[in-house]
mmCIF file of C-alpha atoms in Angstrom:
data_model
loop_
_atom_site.group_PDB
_atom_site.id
_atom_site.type_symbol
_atom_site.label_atom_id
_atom_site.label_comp_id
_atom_site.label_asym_id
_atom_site.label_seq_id
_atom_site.Cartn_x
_atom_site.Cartn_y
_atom_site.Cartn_z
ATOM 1 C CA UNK A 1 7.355 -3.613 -53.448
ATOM 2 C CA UNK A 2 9.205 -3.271 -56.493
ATOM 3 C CA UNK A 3 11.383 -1.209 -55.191
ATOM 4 C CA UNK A 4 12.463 -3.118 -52.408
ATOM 5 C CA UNK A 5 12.839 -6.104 -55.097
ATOM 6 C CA UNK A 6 15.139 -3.808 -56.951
ATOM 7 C CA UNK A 7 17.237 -3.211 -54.017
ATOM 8 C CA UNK A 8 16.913 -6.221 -51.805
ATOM 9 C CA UNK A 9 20.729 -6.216 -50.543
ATOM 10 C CA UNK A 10 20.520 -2.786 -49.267
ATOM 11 C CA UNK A 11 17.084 -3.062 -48.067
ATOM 12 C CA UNK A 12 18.262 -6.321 -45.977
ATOM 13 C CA UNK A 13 21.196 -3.934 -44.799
ATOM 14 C CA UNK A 14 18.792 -1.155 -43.821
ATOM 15 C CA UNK A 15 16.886 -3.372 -41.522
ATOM 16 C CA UNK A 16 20.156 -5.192 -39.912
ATOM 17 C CA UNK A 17 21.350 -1.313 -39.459
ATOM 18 C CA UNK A 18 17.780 -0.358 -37.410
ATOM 19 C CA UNK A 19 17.821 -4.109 -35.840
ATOM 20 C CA UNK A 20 21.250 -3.017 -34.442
ATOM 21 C CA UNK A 21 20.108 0.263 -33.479
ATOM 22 C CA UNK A 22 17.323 -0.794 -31.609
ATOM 23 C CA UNK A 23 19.231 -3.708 -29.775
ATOM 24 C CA UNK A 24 21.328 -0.844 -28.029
ATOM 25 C CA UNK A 25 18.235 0.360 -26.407
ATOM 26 C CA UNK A 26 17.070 -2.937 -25.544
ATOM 27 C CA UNK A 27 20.247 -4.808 -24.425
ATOM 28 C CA UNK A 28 18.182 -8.166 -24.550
ATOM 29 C CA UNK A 29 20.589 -9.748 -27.652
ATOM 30 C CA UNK A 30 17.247 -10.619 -29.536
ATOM 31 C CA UNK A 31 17.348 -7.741 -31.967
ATOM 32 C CA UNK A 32 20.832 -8.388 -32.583
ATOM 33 C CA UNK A 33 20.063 -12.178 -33.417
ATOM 34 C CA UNK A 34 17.636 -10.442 -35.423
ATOM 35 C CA UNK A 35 20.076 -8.264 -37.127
ATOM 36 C CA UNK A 36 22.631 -10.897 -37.897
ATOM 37 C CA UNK A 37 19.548 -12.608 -39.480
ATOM 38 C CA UNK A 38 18.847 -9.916 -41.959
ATOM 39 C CA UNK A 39 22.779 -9.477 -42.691
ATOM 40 C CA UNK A 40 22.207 -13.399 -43.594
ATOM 41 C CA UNK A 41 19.373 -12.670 -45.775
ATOM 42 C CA UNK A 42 21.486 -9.399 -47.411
ATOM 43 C CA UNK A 43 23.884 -11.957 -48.338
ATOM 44 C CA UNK A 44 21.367 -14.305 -49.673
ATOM 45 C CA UNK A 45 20.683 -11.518 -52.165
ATOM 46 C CA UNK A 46 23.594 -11.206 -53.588
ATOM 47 C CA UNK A 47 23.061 -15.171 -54.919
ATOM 48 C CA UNK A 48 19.605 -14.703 -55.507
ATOM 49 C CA UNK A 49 16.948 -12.028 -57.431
ATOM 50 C CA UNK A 50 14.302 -14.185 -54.935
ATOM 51 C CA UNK A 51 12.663 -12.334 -52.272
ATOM 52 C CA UNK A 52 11.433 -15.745 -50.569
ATOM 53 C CA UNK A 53 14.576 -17.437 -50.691
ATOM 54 C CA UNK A 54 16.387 -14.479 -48.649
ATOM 55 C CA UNK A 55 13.590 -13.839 -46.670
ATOM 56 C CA UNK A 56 13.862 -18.101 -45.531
ATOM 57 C CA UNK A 57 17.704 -17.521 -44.973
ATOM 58 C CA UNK A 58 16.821 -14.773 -42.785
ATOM 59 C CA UNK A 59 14.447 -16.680 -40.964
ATOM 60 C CA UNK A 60 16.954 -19.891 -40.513
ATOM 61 C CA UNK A 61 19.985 -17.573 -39.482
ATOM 62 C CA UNK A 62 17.737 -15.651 -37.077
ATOM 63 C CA UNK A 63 16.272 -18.669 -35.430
ATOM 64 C CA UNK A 64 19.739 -20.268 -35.555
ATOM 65 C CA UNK A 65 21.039 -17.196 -33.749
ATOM 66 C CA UNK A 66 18.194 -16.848 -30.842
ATOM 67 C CA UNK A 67 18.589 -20.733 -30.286
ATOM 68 C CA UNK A 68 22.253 -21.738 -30.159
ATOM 69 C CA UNK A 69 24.308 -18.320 -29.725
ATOM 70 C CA UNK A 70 22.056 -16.089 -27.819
ATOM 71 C CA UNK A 71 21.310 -18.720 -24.209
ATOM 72 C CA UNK A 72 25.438 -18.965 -23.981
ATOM 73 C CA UNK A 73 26.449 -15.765 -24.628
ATOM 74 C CA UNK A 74 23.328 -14.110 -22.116
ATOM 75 C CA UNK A 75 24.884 -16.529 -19.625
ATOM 76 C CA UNK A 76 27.935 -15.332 -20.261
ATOM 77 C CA UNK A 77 27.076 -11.392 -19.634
ATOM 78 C CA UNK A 78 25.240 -12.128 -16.976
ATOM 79 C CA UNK A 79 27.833 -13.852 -14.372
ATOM 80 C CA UNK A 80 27.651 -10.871 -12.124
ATOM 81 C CA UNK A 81 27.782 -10.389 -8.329
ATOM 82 C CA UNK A 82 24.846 -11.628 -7.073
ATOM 83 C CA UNK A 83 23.000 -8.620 -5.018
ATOM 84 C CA UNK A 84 21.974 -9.962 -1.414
ATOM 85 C CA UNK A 85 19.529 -7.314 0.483
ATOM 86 C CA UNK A 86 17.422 -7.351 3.611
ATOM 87 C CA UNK A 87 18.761 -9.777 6.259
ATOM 88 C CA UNK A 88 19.949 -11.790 3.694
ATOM 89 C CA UNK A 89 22.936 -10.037 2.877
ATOM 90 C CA UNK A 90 23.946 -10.289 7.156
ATOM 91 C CA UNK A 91 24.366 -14.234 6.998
ATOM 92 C CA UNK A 92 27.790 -14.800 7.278
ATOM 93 C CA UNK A 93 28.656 -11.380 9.362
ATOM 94 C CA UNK A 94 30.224 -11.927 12.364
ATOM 95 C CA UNK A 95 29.176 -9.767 15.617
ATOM 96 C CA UNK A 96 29.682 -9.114 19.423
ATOM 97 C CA UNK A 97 27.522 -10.867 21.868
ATOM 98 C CA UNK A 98 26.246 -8.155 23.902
ATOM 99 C CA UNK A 99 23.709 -10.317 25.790
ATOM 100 C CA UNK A 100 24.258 -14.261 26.937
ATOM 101 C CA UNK A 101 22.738 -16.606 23.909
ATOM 102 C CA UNK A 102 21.418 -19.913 25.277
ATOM 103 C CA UNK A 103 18.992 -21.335 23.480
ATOM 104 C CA UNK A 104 16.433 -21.321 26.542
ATOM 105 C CA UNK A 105 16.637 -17.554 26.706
ATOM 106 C CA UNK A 106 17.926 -15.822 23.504
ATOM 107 C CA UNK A 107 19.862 -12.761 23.721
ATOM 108 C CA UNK A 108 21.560 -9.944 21.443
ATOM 109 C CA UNK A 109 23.850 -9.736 19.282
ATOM 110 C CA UNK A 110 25.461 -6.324 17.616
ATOM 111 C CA UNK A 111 25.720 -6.801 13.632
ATOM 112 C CA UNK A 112 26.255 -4.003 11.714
ATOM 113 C CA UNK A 113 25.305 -1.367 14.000
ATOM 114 C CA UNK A 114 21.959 -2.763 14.907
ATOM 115 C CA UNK A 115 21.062 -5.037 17.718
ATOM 116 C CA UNK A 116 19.167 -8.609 16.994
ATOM 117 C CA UNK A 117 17.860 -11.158 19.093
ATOM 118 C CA UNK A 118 20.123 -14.339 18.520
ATOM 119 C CA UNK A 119 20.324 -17.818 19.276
ATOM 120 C CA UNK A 120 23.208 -20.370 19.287
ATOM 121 C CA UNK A 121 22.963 -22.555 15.919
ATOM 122 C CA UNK A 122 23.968 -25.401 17.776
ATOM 123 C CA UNK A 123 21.078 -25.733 20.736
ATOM 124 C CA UNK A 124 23.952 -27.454 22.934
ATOM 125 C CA UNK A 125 25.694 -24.314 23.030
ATOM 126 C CA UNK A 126 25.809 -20.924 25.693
ATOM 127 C CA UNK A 127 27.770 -18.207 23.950
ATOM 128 C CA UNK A 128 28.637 -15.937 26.770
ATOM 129 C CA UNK A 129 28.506 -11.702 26.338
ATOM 130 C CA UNK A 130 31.645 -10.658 24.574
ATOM 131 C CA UNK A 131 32.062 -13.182 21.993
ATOM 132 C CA UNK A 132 32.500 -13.087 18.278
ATOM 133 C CA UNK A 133 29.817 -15.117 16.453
ATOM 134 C CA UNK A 134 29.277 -15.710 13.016
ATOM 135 C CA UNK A 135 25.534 -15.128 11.597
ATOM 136 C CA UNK A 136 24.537 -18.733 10.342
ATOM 137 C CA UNK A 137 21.209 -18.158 9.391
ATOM 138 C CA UNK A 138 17.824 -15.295 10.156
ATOM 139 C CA UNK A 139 14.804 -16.270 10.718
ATOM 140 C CA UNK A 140 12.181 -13.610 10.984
ATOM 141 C CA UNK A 141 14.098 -11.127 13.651
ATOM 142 C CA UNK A 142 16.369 -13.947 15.311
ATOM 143 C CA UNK A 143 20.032 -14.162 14.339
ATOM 144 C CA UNK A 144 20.882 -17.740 14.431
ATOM 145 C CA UNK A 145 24.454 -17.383 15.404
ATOM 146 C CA UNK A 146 27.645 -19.979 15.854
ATOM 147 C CA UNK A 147 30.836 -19.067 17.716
ATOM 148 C CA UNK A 148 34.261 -17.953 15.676
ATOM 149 C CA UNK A 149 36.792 -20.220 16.982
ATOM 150 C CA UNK A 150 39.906 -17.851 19.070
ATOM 151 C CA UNK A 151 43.639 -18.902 18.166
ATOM 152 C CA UNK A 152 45.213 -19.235 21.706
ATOM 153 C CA UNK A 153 48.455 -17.566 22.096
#
Protein backbone atom coordinates (compact mmCIF):
# COMPACT_ATOMS: atom_id res chain seq x y z
CA UNK A 1 0.00 0.00 0.00
CA UNK A 2 2.78 2.20 0.48
CA UNK A 3 3.79 1.95 -2.62
CA UNK A 4 0.81 2.85 -4.32
CA UNK A 5 0.74 5.95 -1.73
CA UNK A 6 4.13 6.82 -3.07
CA UNK A 7 2.98 6.82 -6.54
CA UNK A 8 -0.68 7.63 -6.49
CA UNK A 9 -0.66 9.81 -9.87
CA UNK A 10 0.74 7.07 -11.87
CA UNK A 11 -1.09 4.42 -10.16
CA UNK A 12 -4.48 6.47 -10.96
CA UNK A 13 -2.99 6.60 -14.63
CA UNK A 14 -2.35 2.85 -14.69
CA UNK A 15 -5.90 2.05 -13.93
CA UNK A 16 -7.49 4.84 -16.43
CA UNK A 17 -4.89 3.11 -19.06
CA UNK A 18 -6.50 -0.72 -18.27
CA UNK A 19 -10.13 1.05 -17.78
CA UNK A 20 -9.56 2.23 -21.41
CA UNK A 21 -8.27 -0.94 -22.52
CA UNK A 22 -10.94 -2.91 -21.36
CA UNK A 23 -13.75 -0.47 -22.63
CA UNK A 24 -12.53 -1.43 -26.27
CA UNK A 25 -13.56 -4.92 -25.64
CA UNK A 26 -16.67 -4.01 -24.07
CA UNK A 27 -17.98 -1.06 -26.18
CA UNK A 28 -20.66 -0.37 -23.37
CA UNK A 29 -19.01 3.42 -22.47
CA UNK A 30 -19.07 2.34 -18.69
CA UNK A 31 -15.41 1.53 -18.40
CA UNK A 32 -14.60 4.57 -20.14
CA UNK A 33 -16.78 6.69 -17.60
CA UNK A 34 -14.77 4.68 -15.40
CA UNK A 35 -11.53 5.66 -16.88
CA UNK A 36 -12.19 9.34 -17.10
CA UNK A 37 -12.97 8.85 -13.35
CA UNK A 38 -9.58 7.61 -12.41
CA UNK A 39 -7.86 10.34 -14.81
CA UNK A 40 -10.03 12.70 -12.31
CA UNK A 41 -8.68 11.09 -9.33
CA UNK A 42 -4.82 11.14 -11.05
CA UNK A 43 -5.35 14.73 -11.11
CA UNK A 44 -6.61 14.93 -7.64
CA UNK A 45 -3.14 13.65 -6.74
CA UNK A 46 -1.26 16.01 -7.97
CA UNK A 47 -3.15 18.58 -5.22
CA UNK A 48 -3.23 16.11 -2.69
CA UNK A 49 -0.70 13.33 -0.75
CA UNK A 50 -4.52 11.90 0.37
CA UNK A 51 -5.50 8.64 -0.89
CA UNK A 52 -9.29 9.26 0.25
CA UNK A 53 -9.62 12.53 -1.15
CA UNK A 54 -8.61 11.20 -4.81
CA UNK A 55 -10.20 8.14 -4.38
CA UNK A 56 -13.82 10.54 -3.57
CA UNK A 57 -12.92 12.64 -6.77
CA UNK A 58 -12.78 9.52 -8.60
CA UNK A 59 -15.90 8.37 -7.35
CA UNK A 60 -17.81 11.93 -8.06
CA UNK A 61 -16.24 12.22 -11.68
CA UNK A 62 -17.13 8.58 -12.39
CA UNK A 63 -20.67 8.82 -11.21
CA UNK A 64 -20.86 12.26 -12.87
CA UNK A 65 -19.73 10.59 -16.08
CA UNK A 66 -22.18 7.33 -16.07
CA UNK A 67 -25.11 9.80 -15.14
CA UNK A 68 -25.02 12.91 -17.32
CA UNK A 69 -22.52 12.07 -20.34
CA UNK A 70 -22.86 8.42 -20.86
CA UNK A 71 -27.33 8.19 -21.54
CA UNK A 72 -26.69 11.12 -24.39
CA UNK A 73 -23.83 10.09 -25.95
CA UNK A 74 -25.18 5.97 -26.02
CA UNK A 75 -28.19 7.62 -27.66
CA UNK A 76 -26.23 9.23 -29.82
CA UNK A 77 -24.19 5.97 -31.18
CA UNK A 78 -26.96 4.17 -31.28
CA UNK A 79 -29.34 6.07 -33.96
CA UNK A 80 -28.92 3.27 -36.40
CA UNK A 81 -31.20 1.65 -39.02
CA UNK A 82 -33.60 -0.08 -37.30
CA UNK A 83 -33.42 -3.98 -38.50
CA UNK A 84 -37.08 -5.20 -39.49
CA UNK A 85 -37.17 -9.23 -40.04
CA UNK A 86 -39.87 -11.83 -40.52
CA UNK A 87 -43.04 -10.38 -42.10
CA UNK A 88 -42.35 -7.36 -40.53
CA UNK A 89 -39.89 -6.07 -42.76
CA UNK A 90 -42.80 -6.80 -45.98
CA UNK A 91 -45.27 -4.01 -44.61
CA UNK A 92 -45.05 -1.39 -46.89
CA UNK A 93 -43.97 -3.68 -50.12
CA UNK A 94 -46.07 -3.36 -52.82
CA UNK A 95 -47.11 -6.63 -54.96
CA UNK A 96 -49.19 -8.09 -57.91
CA UNK A 97 -52.59 -9.41 -57.25
CA UNK A 98 -52.46 -12.72 -58.71
CA UNK A 99 -55.84 -13.84 -57.29
CA UNK A 100 -59.18 -11.45 -56.81
CA UNK A 101 -59.03 -9.93 -52.98
CA UNK A 102 -62.53 -9.31 -51.61
CA UNK A 103 -62.82 -9.45 -48.29
CA UNK A 104 -65.54 -12.37 -48.44
CA UNK A 105 -63.04 -14.61 -50.17
CA UNK A 106 -59.34 -13.61 -49.76
CA UNK A 107 -56.96 -14.24 -52.42
CA UNK A 108 -53.06 -13.96 -53.29
CA UNK A 109 -50.88 -11.70 -53.60
CA UNK A 110 -47.03 -12.07 -55.03
CA UNK A 111 -44.52 -10.12 -52.56
CA UNK A 112 -41.16 -10.77 -52.85
CA UNK A 113 -41.18 -13.90 -54.65
CA UNK A 114 -43.55 -15.70 -52.38
CA UNK A 115 -47.26 -15.95 -52.60
CA UNK A 116 -49.62 -14.79 -49.45
CA UNK A 117 -53.12 -14.90 -48.84
CA UNK A 118 -54.35 -11.15 -48.77
CA UNK A 119 -57.19 -9.14 -48.00
CA UNK A 120 -58.26 -5.57 -48.96
CA UNK A 121 -57.46 -3.14 -45.86
CA UNK A 122 -60.45 -1.38 -46.56
CA UNK A 123 -63.41 -4.27 -46.28
CA UNK A 124 -65.43 -2.03 -48.91
CA UNK A 125 -62.96 -2.80 -51.40
CA UNK A 126 -62.48 -5.80 -54.46
CA UNK A 127 -58.97 -5.47 -55.80
CA UNK A 128 -59.18 -7.32 -59.02
CA UNK A 129 -56.04 -9.86 -60.34
CA UNK A 130 -53.36 -7.68 -61.81
CA UNK A 131 -53.19 -4.87 -59.50
CA UNK A 132 -50.44 -3.25 -57.55
CA UNK A 133 -51.17 -3.18 -53.80
CA UNK A 134 -49.31 -1.92 -51.08
CA UNK A 135 -48.81 -4.35 -47.88
CA UNK A 136 -50.62 -2.35 -45.01
CA UNK A 137 -50.34 -4.66 -42.38
CA UNK A 138 -49.72 -9.06 -41.68
CA UNK A 139 -51.48 -10.76 -39.58
CA UNK A 140 -50.47 -14.32 -39.01
CA UNK A 141 -50.19 -15.52 -42.94
CA UNK A 142 -52.73 -12.81 -44.40
CA UNK A 143 -51.34 -9.78 -46.21
CA UNK A 144 -53.64 -7.01 -45.43
CA UNK A 145 -53.24 -5.12 -48.60
CA UNK A 146 -54.57 -1.47 -50.03
CA UNK A 147 -54.50 -0.50 -53.71
CA UNK A 148 -51.52 1.94 -55.22
CA UNK A 149 -53.37 4.61 -56.86
CA UNK A 150 -52.49 4.53 -61.20
CA UNK A 151 -51.70 8.11 -62.77
CA UNK A 152 -54.02 8.09 -65.89
CA UNK A 153 -52.40 9.17 -69.00
Amino acid sequence: MDWIREHMTESWLALAIVLGVAEMFSLDLVLIMLATGALGGMVASFFTDSFAIAAVVALITSVGMLAVVRPGLARKLDHGPELRLGHRKLVGTQGIVTETVTSLTPGRVRLSGELWSAQPYDETLTIESGETVEVFEIRGATAYVHPVPRLEP
